Amino acid sequence: MTANTKLSSPETMALGGMTLALFLGAGNIIFPPLVGLQAGTNTFNAGFGFIITAVLFPALAIISLAINEGSINELTRPLGKWVSFIFIGICFLTLGMLFGTPRTATISYEVITNGAADIWWKKLIFSAVFFGLAGAILAKPGKMLEVVGFVLSPVKISVLIFIGVCAWFHPIGEITTATTIYETQAFRAGFVNGYQTLDVISALCFGAIISHTLKQRGVTHTKGIFRYSASSAFIAATGLTLIYICYISMGAHTPEIGATNGMQIMSAYVETVFGTYGRELLAAIITLACLVTAIGLTSGTAQFFKQNTGISYGVFVTLSLIFSAAIAILGLNSLTTLAIPVLCSIYPAVLVVVILGIFRRWFDIPDNLYRVFFYSALGVGILSLFVKG
């Protein structure tokens, strides 16, 4: 294949579908209903704020990476080799084997067992099978588009859209009453909650997968990588927006007024509408969503460390999956407690890196000024850990 290889329209759509599927992990699916429940009559303003941070910013991150030759090293080059490596390494390890990847198995296990089998060895066996399946797909990185883009993504996205459309046209309850914060600051509350999905960091990981996939398909020229990455970002952003709107609406019309998380809202809706098989359907959807996200996080992390440490892709994938299976037995609450402080502290700096990466296409930003913005944002993130409220 030559450097001028182009993707067909079906391949471009599959790439966009793969990108959308990578983003749609369990957390992204179950979080919007909770926003809808709490926003109630102020759902529009809250949803608008949520979509800015949960859709627009991640799409910009993919575009920023594409502008910088699809290389995260080029994106953070002004920081210097070691600072860049340490910072991005922390981002990827936290999203990967330290939190994000183990969480995919933990959520799948809990939704399948309905929280009734909290036994460590059962969780370990489930995790081993779950990550074994992910490893079988990851064994052939050049087939990511075929397996995830053409097979897993359409199934997962079709079912999620089907449930979302049902929720939009067939609500099962009256619109809820906005909670105190959503009564007075609906847009801000939605904005902050979307920010906490932390998908901008995920986008850097997934953006690297997109670039790698394009190169595997023979698209190696800068314009081609930017063109198809931007197309995939647009397709994913469109899909995310539509899905989030439907699932926020689901929460805004739920009879589960006392729900404390989106899974309870989704379970109530699916079981009410689809009856006896509703819970099994939901478990299958969440597990598939988690599997695709696990594949994306592991692949993106492995590619980064292969490029920067010389560790082979296969070795890192194997070690990552084994470690993820072991750490998954800690449970969702423990994993969240350990990871959230790290994620919240680095998120502002990641957002600055993304924005500066886009500006560098048109403006010459001195390295010293770049570092001032970066360290200022990092300082704000770290200080936010000590601010209550």
mmCIF file of C-alpha atoms in Angstrom:
data_model
loop_
_atom_site.group_PDB
_atom_site.id
_atom_site.type_symbol
_atom_site.label_atom_id
_atom_site.label_comp_id
_atom_site.label_asym_id
_atom_site.label_seq_id
_atom_site.Cartn_x
_atom_site.Cartn_y
_atom_site.Cartn_z
ATOM 1 C CA MET A 1 0.000 0.000 0.000
ATOM 2 C CA THR A 2 1.258 3.490 -0.821
ATOM 3 C CA ALA A 3 1.394 6.554 1.379
ATOM 4 C CA ASN A 4 -1.581 7.898 -0.564
ATOM 5 C CA THR A 5 -3.940 5.074 0.402
ATOM 6 C CA LYS A 6 -7.481 6.238 1.017
ATOM 7 C CA LEU A 7 -10.226 4.683 3.105
ATOM 8 C CA SER A 8 -13.528 3.791 1.520
ATOM 9 C CA SER A 9 -16.737 5.268 2.909
ATOM 10 C CA PRO A 10 -17.596 2.025 4.778
ATOM 11 C CA GLU A 11 -14.083 1.942 6.254
ATOM 12 C CA THR A 12 -14.377 5.573 7.353
ATOM 13 C CA MET A 13 -17.734 4.865 8.985
ATOM 14 C CA ALA A 14 -16.259 1.774 10.652
ATOM 15 C CA LEU A 15 -13.391 3.879 12.002
ATOM 16 C CA GLY A 16 -15.894 6.373 13.420
ATOM 17 C CA GLY A 17 -17.942 3.529 14.857
ATOM 18 C CA MET A 18 -14.849 2.049 16.473
ATOM 19 C CA THR A 19 -14.044 5.440 18.029
ATOM 20 C CA LEU A 20 -17.592 5.798 19.345
ATOM 21 C CA ALA A 21 -17.528 2.271 20.762
ATOM 22 C CA LEU A 22 -14.199 2.866 22.501
ATOM 23 C CA PHE A 23 -15.649 5.883 24.310
ATOM 24 C CA LEU A 24 -18.877 4.152 25.274
ATOM 25 C CA GLY A 25 -17.688 2.286 28.329
ATOM 26 C CA ALA A 26 -20.050 1.415 31.141
ATOM 27 C CA GLY A 27 -19.370 4.648 33.013
ATOM 28 C CA ASN A 28 -20.331 6.727 29.990
ATOM 29 C CA ILE A 29 -23.528 4.751 29.521
ATOM 30 C CA ILE A 30 -24.787 4.833 33.116
ATOM 31 C CA PHE A 31 -23.742 8.393 34.008
ATOM 32 C CA PRO A 32 -26.112 10.465 31.772
ATOM 33 C CA PRO A 33 -29.304 8.983 33.321
ATOM 34 C CA LEU A 34 -28.189 10.229 36.740
ATOM 35 C CA VAL A 35 -27.687 13.738 35.342
ATOM 36 C CA GLY A 36 -31.204 13.572 33.888
ATOM 37 C CA LEU A 37 -32.686 12.393 37.185
ATOM 38 C CA GLN A 38 -31.075 15.217 39.148
ATOM 39 C CA ALA A 39 -31.686 17.924 36.528
ATOM 40 C CA GLY A 40 -35.351 17.073 35.908
ATOM 41 C CA THR A 41 -37.141 20.138 34.571
ATOM 42 C CA ASN A 42 -33.785 21.806 33.861
ATOM 43 C CA THR A 43 -32.520 18.931 31.751
ATOM 44 C CA PHE A 44 -31.840 21.057 28.647
ATOM 45 C CA ASN A 45 -29.359 23.397 30.335
ATOM 46 C CA ALA A 46 -27.707 20.579 32.274
ATOM 47 C CA GLY A 47 -27.464 18.391 29.191
ATOM 48 C CA PHE A 48 -25.928 21.219 27.166
ATOM 49 C CA GLY A 49 -23.196 21.713 29.761
ATOM 50 C CA PHE A 50 -22.612 17.969 30.014
ATOM 51 C CA ILE A 51 -22.226 17.529 26.257
ATOM 52 C CA ILE A 52 -19.619 20.303 26.029
ATOM 53 C CA THR A 53 -17.245 18.556 28.400
ATOM 54 C CA ALA A 54 -18.185 14.927 27.683
ATOM 55 C CA VAL A 55 -18.340 15.213 23.875
ATOM 56 C CA LEU A 56 -16.754 18.407 22.502
ATOM 57 C CA PHE A 57 -13.537 18.311 24.545
ATOM 58 C CA PRO A 58 -12.749 14.633 23.779
ATOM 59 C CA ALA A 59 -13.396 15.246 20.063
ATOM 60 C CA LEU A 60 -10.982 18.182 20.179
ATOM 61 C CA ALA A 61 -8.409 15.920 21.846
ATOM 62 C CA ILE A 62 -8.558 13.472 18.927
ATOM 63 C CA ILE A 63 -8.213 16.346 16.444
ATOM 64 C CA SER A 64 -5.339 17.872 18.416
ATOM 65 C CA LEU A 65 -3.482 14.567 18.302
ATOM 66 C CA ALA A 66 -4.114 14.244 14.565
ATOM 67 C CA ILE A 67 -2.761 17.763 13.983
ATOM 68 C CA ASN A 68 0.440 16.682 15.699
ATOM 69 C CA GLU A 69 1.113 13.791 13.313
ATOM 70 C CA GLY A 70 -0.985 11.386 15.368
ATOM 71 C CA SER A 71 1.829 11.229 17.904
ATOM 72 C CA ILE A 72 1.320 11.950 21.570
ATOM 73 C CA ASN A 73 5.072 12.497 21.856
ATOM 74 C CA GLU A 74 4.858 15.319 19.321
ATOM 75 C CA LEU A 75 1.838 16.743 21.132
ATOM 76 C CA THR A 76 3.822 17.065 24.388
ATOM 77 C CA ARG A 77 7.270 17.671 22.828
ATOM 78 C CA PRO A 78 7.719 21.196 24.325
ATOM 79 C CA LEU A 79 7.682 19.669 27.818
ATOM 80 C CA GLY A 80 10.915 17.840 27.199
ATOM 81 C CA LYS A 81 11.463 14.111 26.750
ATOM 82 C CA TRP A 82 11.341 12.960 30.367
ATOM 83 C CA VAL A 83 8.573 15.235 31.643
ATOM 84 C CA SER A 84 6.465 14.264 28.643
ATOM 85 C CA PHE A 85 7.098 10.548 29.190
ATOM 86 C CA ILE A 86 6.332 10.669 32.912
ATOM 87 C CA PHE A 87 3.171 12.745 32.492
ATOM 88 C CA ILE A 88 1.667 10.733 29.637
ATOM 89 C CA GLY A 89 2.835 7.504 31.270
ATOM 90 C CA ILE A 90 0.891 8.389 34.427
ATOM 91 C CA CYS A 91 -2.179 9.217 32.327
ATOM 92 C CA PHE A 92 -2.053 5.941 30.431
ATOM 93 C CA LEU A 93 -1.239 3.730 33.418
ATOM 94 C CA THR A 94 -4.061 5.280 35.443
ATOM 95 C CA LEU A 95 -6.540 4.854 32.601
ATOM 96 C CA GLY A 96 -5.103 1.433 31.848
ATOM 97 C CA MET A 97 -3.947 -1.298 34.182
ATOM 98 C CA LEU A 98 -4.167 0.766 37.399
ATOM 99 C CA PHE A 99 -7.828 1.727 37.094
ATOM 100 C CA GLY A 100 -9.677 1.961 33.801
ATOM 101 C CA THR A 101 -8.980 -1.533 32.499
ATOM 102 C CA PRO A 102 -9.619 -3.392 35.805
ATOM 103 C CA ARG A 103 -12.819 -1.384 36.215
ATOM 104 C CA THR A 104 -14.216 -2.799 32.970
ATOM 105 C CA ALA A 105 -14.130 -6.330 34.387
ATOM 106 C CA THR A 106 -15.380 -5.210 37.798
ATOM 107 C CA ILE A 107 -18.443 -3.429 36.398
ATOM 108 C CA SER A 108 -19.224 -6.342 34.075
ATOM 109 C CA TYR A 109 -19.018 -8.806 36.956
ATOM 110 C CA GLU A 110 -21.209 -6.728 39.229
ATOM 111 C CA VAL A 111 -23.933 -6.177 36.637
ATOM 112 C CA ILE A 112 -23.990 -9.869 35.680
ATOM 113 C CA THR A 113 -24.193 -11.092 39.289
ATOM 114 C CA ASN A 114 -26.332 -8.140 40.408
ATOM 115 C CA GLY A 115 -23.926 -7.643 43.310
ATOM 116 C CA ALA A 116 -24.838 -11.010 44.815
ATOM 117 C CA ALA A 117 -21.512 -12.836 44.436
ATOM 118 C CA ASP A 118 -18.819 -10.668 45.996
ATOM 119 C CA ILE A 119 -16.296 -13.497 46.372
ATOM 120 C CA TRP A 120 -12.697 -12.761 45.418
ATOM 121 C CA TRP A 121 -11.904 -16.042 43.662
ATOM 122 C CA LYS A 122 -15.066 -15.865 41.569
ATOM 123 C CA LYS A 123 -14.178 -12.319 40.561
ATOM 124 C CA LEU A 124 -10.660 -13.470 39.689
ATOM 125 C CA ILE A 125 -11.940 -16.300 37.474
ATOM 126 C CA PHE A 126 -14.368 -13.952 35.731
ATOM 127 C CA SER A 127 -11.612 -11.370 35.196
ATOM 128 C CA ALA A 128 -9.290 -14.017 33.760
ATOM 129 C CA VAL A 129 -11.928 -15.091 31.226
ATOM 130 C CA PHE A 130 -12.883 -11.474 30.438
ATOM 131 C CA PHE A 131 -9.306 -10.337 29.799
ATOM 132 C CA GLY A 132 -8.480 -13.571 28.025
ATOM 133 C CA LEU A 133 -11.132 -12.688 25.443
ATOM 134 C CA ALA A 134 -9.745 -9.153 25.189
ATOM 135 C CA GLY A 135 -6.251 -10.600 24.726
ATOM 136 C CA ALA A 136 -7.413 -12.825 21.866
ATOM 137 C CA ILE A 137 -8.589 -9.727 19.983
ATOM 138 C CA LEU A 138 -5.517 -7.680 20.921
ATOM 139 C CA ALA A 139 -3.178 -10.414 19.655
ATOM 140 C CA LYS A 140 -3.661 -9.018 16.156
ATOM 141 C CA PRO A 141 -3.488 -5.186 16.450
ATOM 142 C CA GLY A 142 -3.743 -4.839 12.678
ATOM 143 C CA LYS A 143 -7.233 -6.366 12.852
ATOM 144 C CA MET A 144 -8.619 -3.796 15.318
ATOM 145 C CA LEU A 145 -10.734 -2.095 12.635
ATOM 146 C CA GLU A 146 -12.220 -5.378 11.394
ATOM 147 C CA VAL A 147 -13.006 -6.825 14.832
ATOM 148 C CA VAL A 148 -13.988 -3.690 16.749
ATOM 149 C CA GLY A 149 -15.046 -1.441 13.886
ATOM 150 C CA PHE A 150 -16.986 -3.918 11.746
ATOM 151 C CA VAL A 151 -18.222 -6.466 14.315
ATOM 152 C CA LEU A 152 -18.351 -5.398 17.979
ATOM 153 C CA SER A 153 -19.081 -1.699 17.446
ATOM 154 C CA PRO A 154 -22.203 -2.059 15.261
ATOM 155 C CA VAL A 155 -23.769 -4.579 17.658
ATOM 156 C CA LYS A 156 -23.020 -2.547 20.759
ATOM 157 C CA ILE A 157 -24.002 0.823 19.288
ATOM 158 C CA SER A 158 -27.173 -0.495 17.631
ATOM 159 C CA VAL A 159 -28.509 -1.930 20.894
ATOM 160 C CA LEU A 160 -27.610 1.199 22.878
ATOM 161 C CA ILE A 161 -29.287 3.437 20.301
ATOM 162 C CA PHE A 162 -32.341 1.173 20.274
ATOM 163 C CA ILE A 163 -32.731 1.435 24.059
ATOM 164 C CA GLY A 164 -32.046 5.179 23.930
ATOM 165 C CA VAL A 165 -34.664 5.777 21.234
ATOM 166 C CA CYS A 166 -37.159 3.717 23.231
ATOM 167 C CA ALA A 167 -36.435 5.876 26.276
ATOM 168 C CA TRP A 168 -36.940 9.041 24.216
ATOM 169 C CA PHE A 169 -40.266 8.012 22.668
ATOM 170 C CA HIS A 170 -41.546 5.831 25.494
ATOM 171 C CA PRO A 171 -40.706 7.377 28.902
ATOM 172 C CA ILE A 172 -41.957 5.370 31.893
ATOM 173 C CA GLY A 173 -42.475 8.213 34.356
ATOM 174 C CA GLU A 174 -43.254 11.883 34.769
ATOM 175 C CA ILE A 175 -40.416 14.391 34.550
ATOM 176 C CA THR A 176 -38.503 14.633 37.816
ATOM 177 C CA THR A 177 -37.976 17.708 39.993
ATOM 178 C CA ALA A 178 -34.553 19.324 39.790
ATOM 179 C CA THR A 179 -32.309 18.994 42.827
ATOM 180 C CA THR A 180 -31.069 22.150 44.542
ATOM 181 C CA ILE A 181 -27.850 22.525 42.547
ATOM 182 C CA TYR A 182 -29.656 21.951 39.234
ATOM 183 C CA GLU A 183 -32.365 24.459 40.121
ATOM 184 C CA THR A 184 -29.931 27.367 40.280
ATOM 185 C CA GLN A 185 -26.843 26.216 38.341
ATOM 186 C CA ALA A 186 -28.038 23.590 35.869
ATOM 187 C CA PHE A 187 -25.537 24.406 33.121
ATOM 188 C CA ARG A 188 -22.580 24.565 35.512
ATOM 189 C CA ALA A 189 -23.570 21.328 37.245
ATOM 190 C CA GLY A 190 -23.911 19.521 33.933
ATOM 191 C CA PHE A 191 -20.617 20.983 32.724
ATOM 192 C CA VAL A 192 -18.750 19.818 35.828
ATOM 193 C CA ASN A 193 -20.306 16.349 35.713
ATOM 194 C CA GLY A 194 -19.275 15.954 32.078
ATOM 195 C CA TYR A 195 -15.778 17.091 33.013
ATOM 196 C CA GLN A 196 -15.622 14.309 35.587
ATOM 197 C CA THR A 197 -16.052 11.630 32.918
ATOM 198 C CA LEU A 198 -12.359 12.335 32.177
ATOM 199 C CA ASP A 199 -12.791 11.383 28.523
ATOM 200 C CA VAL A 200 -10.261 13.963 27.366
ATOM 201 C CA ILE A 201 -7.544 11.727 28.803
ATOM 202 C CA SER A 202 -9.153 8.678 27.222
ATOM 203 C CA ALA A 203 -9.236 10.525 23.901
ATOM 204 C CA LEU A 204 -5.443 10.782 23.841
ATOM 205 C CA CYS A 205 -5.268 7.029 24.247
ATOM 206 C CA PHE A 206 -7.958 6.354 21.662
ATOM 207 C CA GLY A 207 -6.580 9.002 19.305
ATOM 208 C CA ALA A 208 -3.293 7.114 19.251
ATOM 209 C CA ILE A 209 -5.217 3.943 18.364
ATOM 210 C CA ILE A 210 -6.916 5.749 15.478
ATOM 211 C CA SER A 211 -3.582 6.956 14.092
ATOM 212 C CA HIS A 212 -2.033 3.506 14.508
ATOM 213 C CA THR A 213 -5.019 1.868 12.793
ATOM 214 C CA LEU A 214 -4.780 4.291 9.874
ATOM 215 C CA LYS A 215 -1.082 3.535 9.441
ATOM 216 C CA GLN A 216 -1.898 -0.185 9.510
ATOM 217 C CA ARG A 217 -4.311 0.490 6.636
ATOM 218 C CA GLY A 218 -1.621 2.335 4.660
ATOM 219 C CA VAL A 219 -2.643 5.925 5.471
ATOM 220 C CA THR A 220 0.716 7.354 6.564
ATOM 221 C CA HIS A 221 0.680 10.913 5.203
ATOM 222 C CA THR A 222 -0.103 13.738 7.642
ATOM 223 C CA LYS A 223 -3.105 15.095 5.734
ATOM 224 C CA GLY A 224 -4.689 11.666 5.537
ATOM 225 C CA ILE A 225 -4.255 11.001 9.246
ATOM 226 C CA PHE A 226 -5.775 14.382 10.075
ATOM 227 C CA ARG A 227 -8.649 13.971 7.614
ATOM 228 C CA TYR A 228 -9.727 10.528 8.786
ATOM 229 C CA SER A 229 -9.086 11.237 12.461
ATOM 230 C CA ALA A 230 -11.249 14.357 12.225
ATOM 231 C CA SER A 231 -13.943 12.347 10.422
ATOM 232 C CA SER A 232 -13.911 9.660 13.110
ATOM 233 C CA ALA A 233 -14.055 12.333 15.829
ATOM 234 C CA PHE A 234 -17.091 13.923 14.131
ATOM 235 C CA ILE A 235 -18.880 10.570 13.772
ATOM 236 C CA ALA A 236 -18.133 9.643 17.385
ATOM 237 C CA ALA A 237 -19.190 13.084 18.673
ATOM 238 C CA THR A 238 -22.477 12.882 16.765
ATOM 239 C CA GLY A 239 -23.207 9.423 18.128
ATOM 240 C CA LEU A 240 -22.255 10.359 21.682
ATOM 241 C CA THR A 241 -24.467 13.446 21.572
ATOM 242 C CA LEU A 242 -27.525 11.514 20.402
ATOM 243 C CA ILE A 243 -26.979 8.701 22.911
ATOM 244 C CA TYR A 244 -26.376 11.099 25.804
ATOM 245 C CA ILE A 245 -29.531 13.085 24.974
ATOM 246 C CA CYS A 246 -31.633 9.913 24.995
ATOM 247 C CA TYR A 247 -30.132 8.564 28.216
ATOM 248 C CA ILE A 248 -30.377 11.913 29.980
ATOM 249 C CA SER A 249 -34.056 11.916 28.974
ATOM 250 C CA MET A 250 -34.364 8.397 30.413
ATOM 251 C CA GLY A 251 -33.160 9.682 33.771
ATOM 252 C CA ALA A 252 -35.374 12.760 33.649
ATOM 253 C CA HIS A 253 -38.457 10.543 33.314
ATOM 254 C CA THR A 254 -37.551 7.725 35.670
ATOM 255 C CA PRO A 255 -39.828 6.562 38.495
ATOM 256 C CA GLU A 256 -36.675 5.587 40.432
ATOM 257 C CA ILE A 257 -36.532 8.912 42.284
ATOM 258 C CA GLY A 258 -34.272 7.512 45.006
ATOM 259 C CA ALA A 259 -31.673 6.092 42.594
ATOM 260 C CA THR A 260 -28.062 6.876 43.503
ATOM 261 C CA ASN A 261 -26.462 5.794 40.237
ATOM 262 C CA GLY A 262 -27.313 5.456 36.582
ATOM 263 C CA MET A 263 -27.265 1.653 36.624
ATOM 264 C CA GLN A 264 -30.331 1.599 38.883
ATOM 265 C CA ILE A 265 -32.142 3.907 36.469
ATOM 266 C CA MET A 266 -31.190 1.837 33.431
ATOM 267 C CA SER A 267 -32.152 -1.412 35.159
ATOM 268 C CA ALA A 268 -35.575 -0.025 36.072
ATOM 269 C CA TYR A 269 -36.211 1.123 32.507
ATOM 270 C CA VAL A 270 -34.986 -2.003 30.730
ATOM 271 C CA GLU A 271 -36.805 -4.364 33.105
ATOM 272 C CA THR A 272 -40.036 -2.352 32.818
ATOM 273 C CA VAL A 273 -40.001 -2.166 29.022
ATOM 274 C CA PHE A 274 -38.447 -5.508 28.111
ATOM 275 C CA GLY A 275 -39.759 -7.610 30.965
ATOM 276 C CA THR A 276 -38.186 -10.881 32.080
ATOM 277 C CA TYR A 277 -35.212 -10.694 29.755
ATOM 278 C CA GLY A 278 -34.494 -7.048 30.424
ATOM 279 C CA ARG A 279 -31.761 -7.580 32.982
ATOM 280 C CA GLU A 280 -29.996 -10.204 30.849
ATOM 281 C CA LEU A 281 -30.061 -7.789 27.922
ATOM 282 C CA LEU A 282 -28.620 -5.005 30.070
ATOM 283 C CA ALA A 283 -25.861 -7.270 31.425
ATOM 284 C CA ALA A 284 -24.887 -8.279 27.883
ATOM 285 C CA ILE A 285 -24.771 -4.642 26.725
ATOM 286 C CA ILE A 286 -22.666 -3.466 29.655
ATOM 287 C CA THR A 287 -20.266 -6.401 29.315
ATOM 288 C CA LEU A 288 -19.814 -5.761 25.592
ATOM 289 C CA ALA A 289 -19.290 -2.054 26.256
ATOM 290 C CA CYS A 290 -16.673 -2.823 28.872
ATOM 291 C CA LEU A 291 -14.902 -5.359 26.653
ATOM 292 C CA VAL A 292 -14.485 -2.858 23.805
ATOM 293 C CA THR A 293 -13.223 -0.186 26.207
ATOM 294 C CA ALA A 294 -10.753 -2.645 27.770
ATOM 295 C CA ILE A 295 -9.412 -3.458 24.306
ATOM 296 C CA GLY A 296 -8.992 0.242 23.495
ATOM 297 C CA LEU A 297 -7.300 1.196 26.761
ATOM 298 C CA THR A 298 -4.893 -1.748 26.664
ATOM 299 C CA SER A 299 -4.002 -1.258 23.011
ATOM 300 C CA GLY A 300 -3.392 2.486 23.332
ATOM 301 C CA THR A 301 -1.255 2.058 26.440
ATOM 302 C CA ALA A 302 0.770 -0.773 24.880
ATOM 303 C CA GLN A 303 1.476 1.261 21.762
ATOM 304 C CA PHE A 304 2.695 4.214 23.829
ATOM 305 C CA PHE A 305 5.090 2.166 25.942
ATOM 306 C CA LYS A 306 6.306 0.215 22.917
ATOM 307 C CA GLN A 307 7.309 3.470 21.230
ATOM 308 C CA ASN A 308 8.988 4.933 24.305
ATOM 309 C CA THR A 309 10.548 2.000 26.164
ATOM 310 C CA GLY A 310 11.190 -0.681 23.582
ATOM 311 C CA ILE A 311 8.930 -3.164 25.392
ATOM 312 C CA SER A 312 7.199 -5.208 22.720
ATOM 313 C CA TYR A 313 3.490 -4.691 22.131
ATOM 314 C CA GLY A 314 2.677 -8.318 22.893
ATOM 315 C CA VAL A 315 4.646 -8.438 26.141
ATOM 316 C CA PHE A 316 3.074 -5.250 27.480
ATOM 317 C CA VAL A 317 -0.442 -6.363 26.498
ATOM 318 C CA THR A 318 0.074 -9.685 28.272
ATOM 319 C CA LEU A 319 1.453 -8.089 31.450
ATOM 320 C CA SER A 320 -1.255 -5.427 31.426
ATOM 321 C CA LEU A 321 -4.086 -7.935 31.133
ATOM 322 C CA ILE A 322 -2.653 -10.190 33.856
ATOM 323 C CA PHE A 323 -2.188 -7.233 36.221
ATOM 324 C CA SER A 324 -5.660 -5.897 35.389
ATOM 325 C CA ALA A 325 -7.254 -9.267 36.131
ATOM 326 C CA ALA A 326 -5.507 -9.385 39.513
ATOM 327 C CA ILE A 327 -6.285 -5.820 40.582
ATOM 328 C CA ALA A 328 -9.932 -6.086 39.494
ATOM 329 C CA ILE A 329 -10.701 -8.129 42.630
ATOM 330 C CA LEU A 330 -10.296 -4.934 44.712
ATOM 331 C CA GLY A 331 -13.756 -3.868 43.602
ATOM 332 C CA LEU A 332 -15.132 -0.712 42.020
ATOM 333 C CA ASN A 333 -15.233 1.456 45.144
ATOM 334 C CA SER A 334 -11.592 0.786 46.072
ATOM 335 C CA LEU A 335 -10.390 1.369 42.519
ATOM 336 C CA THR A 336 -12.278 4.662 42.346
ATOM 337 C CA THR A 337 -10.890 5.842 45.681
ATOM 338 C CA LEU A 338 -7.336 5.139 44.548
ATOM 339 C CA ALA A 339 -7.608 6.626 41.052
ATOM 340 C CA ILE A 340 -9.851 9.689 41.263
ATOM 341 C CA PRO A 341 -7.310 11.967 43.026
ATOM 342 C CA VAL A 342 -4.717 11.214 40.336
ATOM 343 C CA LEU A 343 -7.169 11.726 37.493
ATOM 344 C CA CYS A 344 -8.539 14.992 38.878
ATOM 345 C CA SER A 345 -5.067 16.400 39.443
ATOM 346 C CA ILE A 346 -3.838 15.770 35.878
ATOM 347 C CA TYR A 347 -7.055 16.531 33.962
ATOM 348 C CA PRO A 348 -6.613 20.339 33.698
ATOM 349 C CA ALA A 349 -3.068 19.872 32.405
ATOM 350 C CA VAL A 350 -4.263 17.372 29.793
ATOM 351 C CA LEU A 351 -6.894 19.842 28.600
ATOM 352 C CA VAL A 352 -4.239 22.559 28.252
ATOM 353 C CA VAL A 353 -2.040 20.189 26.230
ATOM 354 C CA VAL A 354 -4.985 19.477 23.907
ATOM 355 C CA ILE A 355 -5.814 23.162 23.374
ATOM 356 C CA LEU A 356 -2.189 24.153 22.800
ATOM 357 C CA GLY A 357 -1.813 21.262 20.377
ATOM 358 C CA ILE A 358 -4.571 22.769 18.222
ATOM 359 C CA PHE A 359 -3.238 26.331 18.455
ATOM 360 C CA ARG A 360 0.202 25.166 17.357
ATOM 361 C CA ARG A 361 -1.245 24.481 13.917
ATOM 362 C CA TRP A 362 -1.580 28.224 13.337
ATOM 363 C CA PHE A 363 0.644 29.900 15.948
ATOM 364 C CA ASP A 364 4.252 29.476 16.961
ATOM 365 C CA ILE A 365 4.046 28.946 20.727
ATOM 366 C CA PRO A 366 7.454 29.224 22.447
ATOM 367 C CA ASP A 367 8.371 26.153 24.495
ATOM 368 C CA ASN A 368 8.804 28.239 27.645
ATOM 369 C CA LEU A 369 5.289 29.692 27.325
ATOM 370 C CA TYR A 370 3.918 26.197 26.658
ATOM 371 C CA ARG A 371 5.507 24.985 29.905
ATOM 372 C CA VAL A 372 4.101 27.933 31.868
ATOM 373 C CA PHE A 373 0.564 27.027 30.752
ATOM 374 C CA PHE A 374 1.150 23.348 31.458
ATOM 375 C CA TYR A 375 2.615 23.694 34.944
ATOM 376 C CA SER A 376 0.012 26.298 35.896
ATOM 377 C CA ALA A 377 -2.783 23.910 34.916
ATOM 378 C CA LEU A 378 -1.076 21.028 36.705
ATOM 379 C CA GLY A 379 -0.774 23.173 39.818
ATOM 380 C CA VAL A 380 -4.480 24.065 39.651
ATOM 381 C CA GLY A 381 -5.367 20.373 39.363
ATOM 382 C CA ILE A 382 -3.246 19.390 42.344
ATOM 383 C CA LEU A 383 -4.519 22.282 44.474
ATOM 384 C CA SER A 384 -8.111 21.312 43.650
ATOM 385 C CA LEU A 385 -7.580 18.161 45.692
ATOM 386 C CA PHE A 386 -7.257 20.281 48.807
ATOM 387 C CA VAL A 387 -10.276 22.478 48.121
ATOM 388 C CA LYS A 388 -13.520 21.311 49.698
ATOM 389 C CA GLY A 389 -16.944 21.664 48.147
#
